[in-house]
mmCIF file of C-alpha atoms in Angstrom:
data_model
loop_
_atom_site.group_PDB
_atom_site.id
_atom_site.type_symbol
_atom_site.label_atom_id
_atom_site.label_comp_id
_atom_site.label_asym_id
_atom_site.label_seq_id
_atom_site.Cartn_x
_atom_site.Cartn_y
_atom_site.Cartn_z
ATOM 1 C CA UNK A 48 47.397 85.283 82.783
ATOM 2 C CA UNK A 49 47.575 83.254 86.001
ATOM 3 C CA UNK A 50 51.353 83.004 85.880
ATOM 4 C CA UNK A 51 53.318 79.956 86.966
ATOM 5 C CA UNK A 52 51.295 78.041 89.536
ATOM 6 C CA UNK A 53 52.954 75.939 92.199
ATOM 7 C CA UNK A 54 51.394 73.725 94.821
ATOM 8 C CA UNK A 55 51.410 73.328 97.693
ATOM 9 C CA UNK A 56 52.606 76.700 99.015
ATOM 10 C CA UNK A 57 53.834 75.101 102.205
ATOM 11 C CA UNK A 58 54.666 71.494 103.004
ATOM 12 C CA UNK A 59 55.753 70.077 106.323
ATOM 13 C CA UNK A 60 56.667 66.424 106.334
ATOM 14 C CA UNK A 61 58.522 63.916 108.416
ATOM 15 C CA UNK A 62 61.910 62.604 107.465
ATOM 16 C CA UNK A 63 61.614 59.531 105.274
ATOM 17 C CA UNK A 64 58.296 60.513 103.712
ATOM 18 C CA UNK A 65 57.780 61.070 100.010
ATOM 19 C CA UNK A 66 57.165 64.650 98.922
ATOM 20 C CA UNK A 67 55.730 65.738 95.581
ATOM 21 C CA UNK A 68 55.849 69.339 94.426
ATOM 22 C CA UNK A 69 53.739 70.455 91.495
ATOM 23 C CA UNK A 70 54.050 73.113 88.842
ATOM 24 C CA UNK A 71 51.844 74.415 86.070
ATOM 25 C CA UNK A 72 53.818 76.604 83.654
ATOM 26 C CA UNK A 73 52.387 79.514 81.716
ATOM 27 C CA UNK A 74 50.443 78.297 78.711
ATOM 28 C CA UNK A 75 52.581 78.472 75.594
ATOM 29 C CA UNK A 76 55.878 78.422 77.456
ATOM 30 C CA UNK A 77 57.981 75.494 76.270
ATOM 31 C CA UNK A 78 60.797 75.526 78.839
ATOM 32 C CA UNK A 79 60.408 74.711 82.513
ATOM 33 C CA UNK A 80 62.960 75.006 85.316
ATOM 34 C CA UNK A 81 63.101 73.770 88.902
ATOM 35 C CA UNK A 82 65.207 75.788 91.349
ATOM 36 C CA UNK A 83 65.915 75.353 95.037
ATOM 37 C CA UNK A 84 66.642 78.322 97.298
ATOM 38 C CA UNK A 85 68.398 78.167 100.664
ATOM 39 C CA UNK A 86 70.290 80.742 102.677
ATOM 40 C CA UNK A 87 73.441 78.654 102.447
ATOM 41 C CA UNK A 88 73.462 78.032 98.699
ATOM 42 C CA UNK A 89 71.200 80.692 97.201
ATOM 43 C CA UNK A 90 69.228 79.816 94.057
ATOM 44 C CA UNK A 91 70.353 76.523 92.535
ATOM 45 C CA UNK A 92 69.096 75.092 89.257
ATOM 46 C CA UNK A 93 68.036 71.489 89.784
ATOM 47 C CA UNK A 94 66.724 70.492 86.358
ATOM 48 C CA UNK A 95 65.157 71.997 83.256
ATOM 49 C CA UNK A 96 62.977 70.772 80.431
ATOM 50 C CA UNK A 97 62.545 71.947 76.847
ATOM 51 C CA UNK A 98 59.357 70.759 75.140
ATOM 52 C CA UNK A 99 58.740 68.338 78.027
ATOM 53 C CA UNK A 100 62.156 66.674 77.596
ATOM 54 C CA UNK A 101 64.709 66.870 80.428
ATOM 55 C CA UNK A 102 67.754 68.704 79.079
ATOM 56 C CA UNK A 103 70.042 69.146 82.079
ATOM 57 C CA UNK A 104 69.588 67.422 85.425
ATOM 58 C CA UNK A 105 73.137 67.970 86.634
ATOM 59 C CA UNK A 106 71.840 70.051 89.532
ATOM 60 C CA UNK A 107 69.702 67.289 90.996
ATOM 61 C CA UNK A 108 71.374 66.575 94.356
ATOM 62 C CA UNK A 109 71.063 62.800 94.380
ATOM 63 C CA UNK A 110 68.910 59.879 93.364
ATOM 64 C CA UNK A 111 66.321 60.765 95.975
ATOM 65 C CA UNK A 112 65.245 63.606 93.678
ATOM 66 C CA UNK A 113 63.331 63.016 90.470
ATOM 67 C CA UNK A 114 61.383 65.279 88.124
ATOM 68 C CA UNK A 115 58.881 64.598 85.391
ATOM 69 C CA UNK A 116 57.026 66.601 82.798
ATOM 70 C CA UNK A 117 54.336 64.342 81.330
ATOM 71 C CA UNK A 118 52.830 67.149 79.238
ATOM 72 C CA UNK A 119 53.303 70.810 78.430
ATOM 73 C CA UNK A 120 51.114 72.005 81.278
ATOM 74 C CA UNK A 121 52.375 70.024 84.265
ATOM 75 C CA UNK A 122 55.578 69.053 86.029
ATOM 76 C CA UNK A 123 56.406 67.369 89.322
ATOM 77 C CA UNK A 124 59.479 67.301 91.521
ATOM 78 C CA UNK A 125 59.565 64.326 93.851
ATOM 79 C CA UNK A 126 61.803 63.656 96.831
ATOM 80 C CA UNK A 127 61.819 60.113 98.197
ATOM 81 C CA UNK A 128 62.798 59.659 100.957
ATOM 82 C CA UNK A 129 62.936 63.222 102.227
ATOM 83 C CA UNK A 130 65.605 64.408 104.666
ATOM 84 C CA UNK A 131 65.856 67.498 106.899
ATOM 85 C CA UNK A 132 68.581 68.955 104.654
ATOM 86 C CA UNK A 133 66.040 69.079 101.822
ATOM 87 C CA UNK A 134 64.234 71.879 103.659
ATOM 88 C CA UNK A 135 64.199 74.867 101.307
ATOM 89 C CA UNK A 136 61.966 76.908 99.036
ATOM 90 C CA UNK A 137 61.506 75.205 95.677
ATOM 91 C CA UNK A 138 60.691 77.404 92.699
ATOM 92 C CA UNK A 139 59.378 76.488 89.304
ATOM 93 C CA UNK A 140 59.898 78.873 86.374
ATOM 94 C CA UNK A 141 58.930 78.809 82.719
ATOM 95 C CA UNK A 142 59.862 80.684 79.580
ATOM 96 C CA UNK A 143 58.646 80.916 76.036
ATOM 97 C CA UNK A 144 60.975 79.845 73.231
ATOM 98 C CA UNK A 145 63.091 82.755 72.079
ATOM 99 C CA UNK A 146 61.870 84.902 74.955
ATOM 100 C CA UNK A 147 64.708 84.694 77.434
ATOM 101 C CA UNK A 148 63.081 85.967 80.579
ATOM 102 C CA UNK A 149 61.930 83.392 83.081
ATOM 103 C CA UNK A 150 58.669 83.790 84.964
ATOM 104 C CA UNK A 151 58.844 82.303 88.436
ATOM 105 C CA UNK A 152 56.086 80.822 90.526
ATOM 106 C CA UNK A 153 55.561 81.773 94.156
ATOM 107 C CA UNK A 154 57.456 78.730 95.379
ATOM 108 C CA UNK A 155 56.817 75.832 97.743
ATOM 109 C CA UNK A 156 58.347 76.125 101.187
ATOM 110 C CA UNK A 157 59.318 72.604 102.236
ATOM 111 C CA UNK A 158 60.155 71.747 105.825
ATOM 112 C CA UNK A 159 61.322 68.240 106.631
ATOM 113 C CA UNK A 160 61.349 67.462 110.348
ATOM 114 C CA UNK B 4 75.618 70.987 114.508
ATOM 115 C CA UNK B 5 74.540 74.549 114.111
ATOM 116 C CA UNK B 6 74.505 75.761 110.536
ATOM 117 C CA UNK B 7 75.878 79.120 109.549
ATOM 118 C CA UNK B 8 73.642 81.148 107.297
ATOM 119 C CA UNK B 9 74.877 83.049 104.306
ATOM 120 C CA UNK B 10 74.861 86.767 104.987
ATOM 121 C CA UNK B 11 73.801 88.687 101.915
ATOM 122 C CA UNK B 12 75.555 91.915 101.037
ATOM 123 C CA UNK B 13 73.302 94.754 102.091
ATOM 124 C CA UNK B 14 72.825 98.177 100.568
ATOM 125 C CA UNK B 15 70.956 100.780 102.585
ATOM 126 C CA UNK B 16 69.808 103.968 100.859
ATOM 127 C CA UNK B 17 67.581 106.921 101.617
ATOM 128 C CA UNK B 18 64.298 107.232 99.766
ATOM 129 C CA UNK B 19 64.782 109.356 96.679
ATOM 130 C CA UNK B 20 68.467 108.583 96.299
ATOM 131 C CA UNK B 21 69.872 106.535 93.443
ATOM 132 C CA UNK B 22 70.951 102.935 94.127
ATOM 133 C CA UNK B 23 73.683 100.948 92.451
ATOM 134 C CA UNK B 24 73.825 97.202 92.924
ATOM 135 C CA UNK B 25 76.855 95.351 91.605
ATOM 136 C CA UNK B 26 77.417 91.832 90.421
ATOM 137 C CA UNK B 27 80.503 89.947 89.257
ATOM 138 C CA UNK B 28 79.819 87.061 86.927
ATOM 139 C CA UNK B 29 82.104 84.139 86.362
ATOM 140 C CA UNK B 30 81.871 82.880 82.799
ATOM 141 C CA UNK B 31 83.260 84.962 79.952
ATOM 142 C CA UNK B 32 81.184 82.877 77.515
ATOM 143 C CA UNK B 33 77.885 83.997 79.064
ATOM 144 C CA UNK B 34 75.878 85.869 76.453
ATOM 145 C CA UNK B 35 72.837 87.115 78.290
ATOM 146 C CA UNK B 36 72.211 88.622 81.709
ATOM 147 C CA UNK B 37 69.131 89.370 83.754
ATOM 148 C CA UNK B 38 68.385 91.235 86.963
ATOM 149 C CA UNK B 39 65.662 89.863 89.209
ATOM 150 C CA UNK B 40 63.969 91.342 92.256
ATOM 151 C CA UNK B 41 62.735 89.079 95.034
ATOM 152 C CA UNK B 42 60.431 90.353 97.754
ATOM 153 C CA UNK B 43 59.933 88.435 100.961
ATOM 154 C CA UNK B 44 57.785 85.344 100.462
ATOM 155 C CA UNK B 45 57.652 85.713 96.692
ATOM 156 C CA UNK B 46 59.413 84.313 93.670
ATOM 157 C CA UNK B 47 62.040 86.305 91.764
ATOM 158 C CA UNK B 48 60.543 88.883 89.418
ATOM 159 C CA UNK B 49 62.162 89.944 86.128
ATOM 160 C CA UNK B 50 63.393 93.541 86.104
ATOM 161 C CA UNK B 51 65.624 94.072 83.082
ATOM 162 C CA UNK B 52 67.932 92.121 80.790
ATOM 163 C CA UNK B 53 70.908 92.803 78.564
ATOM 164 C CA UNK B 54 72.708 90.858 75.863
ATOM 165 C CA UNK B 55 76.469 90.585 75.704
ATOM 166 C CA UNK B 56 76.650 92.695 72.543
ATOM 167 C CA UNK B 57 75.407 95.705 74.505
ATOM 168 C CA UNK B 58 76.972 97.658 77.354
ATOM 169 C CA UNK B 59 73.944 99.586 78.573
ATOM 170 C CA UNK B 60 70.188 99.203 78.613
ATOM 171 C CA UNK B 61 67.582 101.414 80.198
ATOM 172 C CA UNK B 62 64.134 100.687 81.516
ATOM 173 C CA UNK B 63 61.728 102.586 83.658
ATOM 174 C CA UNK B 64 63.841 103.980 86.537
ATOM 175 C CA UNK B 65 66.369 101.179 86.043
ATOM 176 C CA UNK B 66 69.556 100.935 84.009
ATOM 177 C CA UNK B 67 71.792 97.916 83.568
ATOM 178 C CA UNK B 68 75.464 98.319 82.686
ATOM 179 C CA UNK B 69 77.651 95.506 81.414
ATOM 180 C CA UNK B 70 81.440 95.524 81.432
ATOM 181 C CA UNK B 71 82.631 92.345 79.753
ATOM 182 C CA UNK B 72 86.290 93.215 80.202
ATOM 183 C CA UNK B 73 86.055 92.773 83.964
ATOM 184 C CA UNK B 74 82.943 90.566 83.938
ATOM 185 C CA UNK B 75 80.892 93.057 85.897
ATOM 186 C CA UNK B 76 77.227 93.891 85.827
ATOM 187 C CA UNK B 77 75.435 96.672 87.658
ATOM 188 C CA UNK B 78 71.851 97.715 88.246
ATOM 189 C CA UNK B 79 71.083 101.356 88.801
ATOM 190 C CA UNK B 80 67.756 102.353 90.311
ATOM 191 C CA UNK B 81 66.828 106.023 90.067
ATOM 192 C CA UNK B 82 64.863 107.782 92.807
ATOM 193 C CA UNK B 83 64.721 104.688 94.987
ATOM 194 C CA UNK B 84 61.380 104.085 96.692
ATOM 195 C CA UNK B 85 60.390 102.013 99.748
ATOM 196 C CA UNK B 86 58.759 99.527 97.375
ATOM 197 C CA UNK B 87 62.174 98.828 95.893
ATOM 198 C CA UNK B 88 63.268 97.149 99.132
ATOM 199 C CA UNK B 89 64.016 93.541 98.216
ATOM 200 C CA UNK B 90 66.818 91.138 97.377
ATOM 201 C CA UNK B 91 68.247 91.677 93.902
ATOM 202 C CA UNK B 92 69.874 88.875 91.929
ATOM 203 C CA UNK B 93 71.884 88.965 88.766
ATOM 204 C CA UNK B 94 71.769 85.905 86.530
ATOM 205 C CA UNK B 95 73.915 84.845 83.582
ATOM 206 C CA UNK B 96 73.032 82.522 80.754
ATOM 207 C CA UNK B 97 75.827 80.103 79.957
ATOM 208 C CA UNK B 98 74.475 78.244 76.978
ATOM 209 C CA UNK B 99 71.876 78.584 74.263
ATOM 210 C CA UNK B 100 69.565 76.207 76.065
ATOM 211 C CA UNK B 101 68.490 78.944 78.413
ATOM 212 C CA UNK B 102 70.057 77.740 81.656
ATOM 213 C CA UNK B 103 70.420 80.696 84.027
ATOM 214 C CA UNK B 104 72.912 80.733 86.885
ATOM 215 C CA UNK B 105 72.069 83.113 89.703
ATOM 216 C CA UNK B 106 74.426 85.192 91.779
ATOM 217 C CA UNK B 107 74.382 85.466 95.544
ATOM 218 C CA UNK B 108 71.985 88.382 95.776
ATOM 219 C CA UNK B 109 72.122 91.818 97.389
ATOM 220 C CA UNK B 110 69.586 93.041 99.896
ATOM 221 C CA UNK B 111 68.427 96.603 99.240
ATOM 222 C CA UNK B 112 66.919 98.462 102.177
ATOM 223 C CA UNK B 113 65.255 101.826 101.537
ATOM 224 C CA UNK B 114 64.818 104.186 104.459
ATOM 225 C CA UNK B 115 61.817 106.522 104.269
#
């Protein structure tokens, strides 16, 4: 079991550029979650999907953020245009149906300069 | 301007001692709780969970206690080891859809 796979592990980009973060959930897991972690705000839920359908995106900071899940094995989180305050570690997690425990990926550390 | 970082509560214990990490949750309707451990540079890792119809659950070296009356959760780690050094988060589930809300976190430091 390869676990939840996120890419890239690190991303440094200039303000105004588009950033795309990628996630491959564990095979068979039907729920996927995107979290952002900062020292100021801790772990914040941005959006989650059940069976590839977005269920709750109330945590998405603003229209610059968008997330998609085109199939059960892939999701993206896009920031366009990026800003320095978007700098954080972004985690993807997945879970299987009635199994309540999330499995987290290793995260993408995003730095916007 | 200069930003002010959030200072996590810190618990420092001696190797071999027992550790107790506390968490206050906010929503009385939450029905499921999880403790996660996060080591530096890694994602949170599941430790133990408990449902709201229970008040205690034990795992290997860990015990979670739930007091719904005061909305309090605790994680007890027996015979704490240096490898237990990490940030520990409690999380509560607020609806059946599986959305977990994480607490602030507590940094556990184990002295050899």
